Amino acid sequence: MDLKQPRGCFFICDIIKVGDVMVANVLVELGAKPINKTFTYIVPTDFINIIKVGMRVKVPFGKKQLHAFVLGLEDNAPTDYELKAIIEVIDEQPVLNEELLSLGKYISDTTLCYLIQAYQVMLPLALKAKINKRVNIKKETYLDLNIELAEIDNYQLSPAAKRIMDLLIDKGSQKKSDLTKISASSVKTLLTKQIIKEIVKETYRTTHHHHLEYKKVELTDNQLKVINEVKKHLNKEKPFLLHGVTGSGKTEVYMELVSEVIKHGKQAIILVPEISLTPQIVSRFRSRFNDHVAILHSGLSDGEKYDEWRKIAREEVSIVIGARSAIFAPFKNLGIIIIDEGHSTTYKQENHPRYHAIEIAKWRSHYHQCPLLLGSATPSLESYARAKKGVYQLLSLPDRINDKGLPKVTIIDMKDEIKKGNRYFSTLLIDKIKDRLVKQEQVILLLNRRGYSTIVSCPNCGFTHKCPNCDISLTYHKKINMMRCHYCGYGTKKLTKCLNCDSDDIRELGIGTEKVEEQLTKLFPDAKLVRMDIDTTTRKGAYEHILTDFKNEKYNILLGTQMIAKGLDFPKVTLVGVINGDTSLNIPDFRSGERTFQLLSQVAGRAGRQDLEGEVIIQTYNPDHYSIECAKNHDYLGFYNQEMIIRRTLRYPPYYFMILVRILSKDYKLGLEASQKIGDYLKQLVNDDMIVLGPSTANLYKINNIYRFQCLIKCKDKAKVIPILKDLINHYEHNQKINIEVDIDPIKI
Ligand code: ADP
Ligand code: ZN
Ligand code: ZN
């Protein structure tokens, strides 16, 4: 028998002696603190010819029954003590193929997560080793002929029955539900007479409609240059960075490369930051590749995800477009991986396993020997630095497709406007909005804060109304008349008196989208305005509705948080206004400058994308900040050079790797003590290539009643530090009061 051992997987197996049976080494999920070890079970003879590595089985475990992944099989394994037997083999085909089995090992090694977590994250819920939830396969009943054509004349048929028979003869089997619409009684009669028969088929829940007509474009010389460069390396592991300004035709380049890849019988993965926010890229791919495209994202139900996954595994599609987890699409012959907006933070998973989709993409591009293309108008400093060093090949699309160029950006100093009494909108922005309303063009307004007022405080004593569970100010939401915590969801009534000094002079500070919406309605009572943020898009499909209605010009103004900044391509948008360009500058994170530059460049890129010229107004209290200045001048390189100087001086990425060690405890004192011990321990290991900062309290020092402390490691060589961290995690493994979280290459600190 063929004993497929997953490549690169080795486990501590129980030592087994004497006997003559087949045993399986299986991995189970055991609650919050699992163990990285397999358990051994006997494979009953009935299963010997069915069971394969990568399948799920049901096993007895203590008093419970658990689902487990089979990671190894041993024939003729000797055994001298009682092993329990596998109860059931769940799958007909392995859910983890050889590639995913070894990819899981890589994820566990590089993110320091448990192997079981790595496997679970790669699979849709229906295929995880979990016993509690079942996701069904949808079945549909079809009807088909049950007699030879020549026999038909032997039967007396009603006109309705005849119509049904004609349909089946002409078009083959039909959905039962469609035929009963013609005549339910005829269907019944035909079935009882056994003239027709029922066939139950597996179907997919996901039905896709595409309305967009595919318009073939004449590729520009710049686009062709990029395409040809990638084409030269289609059968190689090779990373490319495509630096292309907004509207430079990157998506067209992606489609051309994908078309080339599938012509060779291979498959393509395209990642986008958040699929419901970028519906246009999906419809463009659909219009060109029709049913070859599967979609994977968090907006799908578990059943729908399972269906899309099966289409991929069965190779019924050759393209998948999806958010982060689509990087695990089980294609067997990948020809290219494309990551659009490669700088986006959504590609890093924030809880275990803390993997980055780009790292997974590199691993798979090596495994399949295919290129990896990272596209962005504002590449992360890390990837641009790699491109400069030649680790990635740099490709560029420096110009917009339309000959209008990038939109003109005007910076407004809000310090001056405040003096004039303009708290929310500068005079210029108001004038420009008026102008667009008259011309019947459209406006996008960005404010990266939701709610009505973001701080409620007492000027008398300085008290701020904070969440009792988290170290964060509550935001007032006027529509529901509640104070809300944006971290834990805590809600309470608005104060009428200060909790601290009893003063009733409670002030609201800080503006959110709800307040700006109210002000806009006052200023422009005739304008049709729509707000898009988490609060207005909780219903399924809400994003799509708002965006479609905006595209169809049901609205003049789209106001929203950063969710409106990405990938939208609306020809009538000629004005983009940023209400407060500083929201991301004020975040205490070394990447705040980079985030601000990215966000402003991105939202600016929504203006004037087609025939009409666009312009952008950014309101700010920091008009001289280089992030804002460079965004104004569309000057990526200028930003890159300035920011790199800071990164080098302060020894931040990409000059040093960063690792965040977070110490979590419900008990402040215990957490503090543990963090000091860990800080001391790490500091004694410091060498020339390694710096340890802290311990300190995290930026949000309490979330959901858990205190958070952290140490920050900067190092030149991650591989040297990882064993130390493994030890640390092991040391606290059984400590119920302290949790250690290690985040390697954190995206937020
Ligand atoms: P990006 O992805 O860089 O933002 P897109 O691929 O969306 O750019 O291109 C911007 C617009 O230009 C789209 O409407 C697209 O259809 C159009 N476009 C792209 N390439 C061409 C081309 N070669 N000729 C004409 N129009 C093009
Ligand atoms: Zn007070
Ligand atoms: Zn809270």
Short mmCIF file of N, CA and C in Angstrom, two decimals, residues 17 134 184 332 346 496 586 605 689:
data_model
loop_
_atom_site.label_atom_id
_atom_site.label_comp_id
_atom_site.label_asym_id
_atom_site.label_seq_id
_atom_site.Cartn_x
_atom_site.Cartn_y
_atom_site.Cartn_z
N LYS A 17 4.87 -1.20 19.56
CA LYS A 17 5.62 -2.45 19.36
C LYS A 17 4.67 -3.62 19.07
N ARG A 134 -22.41 21.32 10.76
CA ARG A 134 -22.50 20.56 9.52
C ARG A 134 -22.94 21.50 8.42
N ALA A 184 -48.04 19.96 -12.63
CA ALA A 184 -47.61 19.08 -11.55
C ALA A 184 -48.25 17.71 -11.68
N LYS A 332 -4.36 22.72 -8.30
CA LYS A 332 -3.26 21.77 -8.35
C LYS A 332 -2.18 22.17 -9.34
N THR A 346 -5.20 44.23 5.07
CA THR A 346 -6.14 43.11 5.21
C THR A 346 -5.52 41.78 4.82
N THR A 496 -25.83 62.67 31.10
CA THR A 496 -26.38 64.01 31.21
C THR A 496 -25.57 64.81 32.22
N ASN A 586 -2.68 60.40 13.46
CA ASN A 586 -2.65 60.48 14.91
C ASN A 586 -2.59 59.13 15.60
N GLY A 605 -7.34 58.85 -5.95
CA GLY A 605 -7.40 58.11 -7.21
C GLY A 605 -8.80 57.80 -7.69
N ASP A 689 22.60 42.41 16.63
CA ASP A 689 21.56 42.37 15.60
C ASP A 689 20.16 42.41 16.18
#
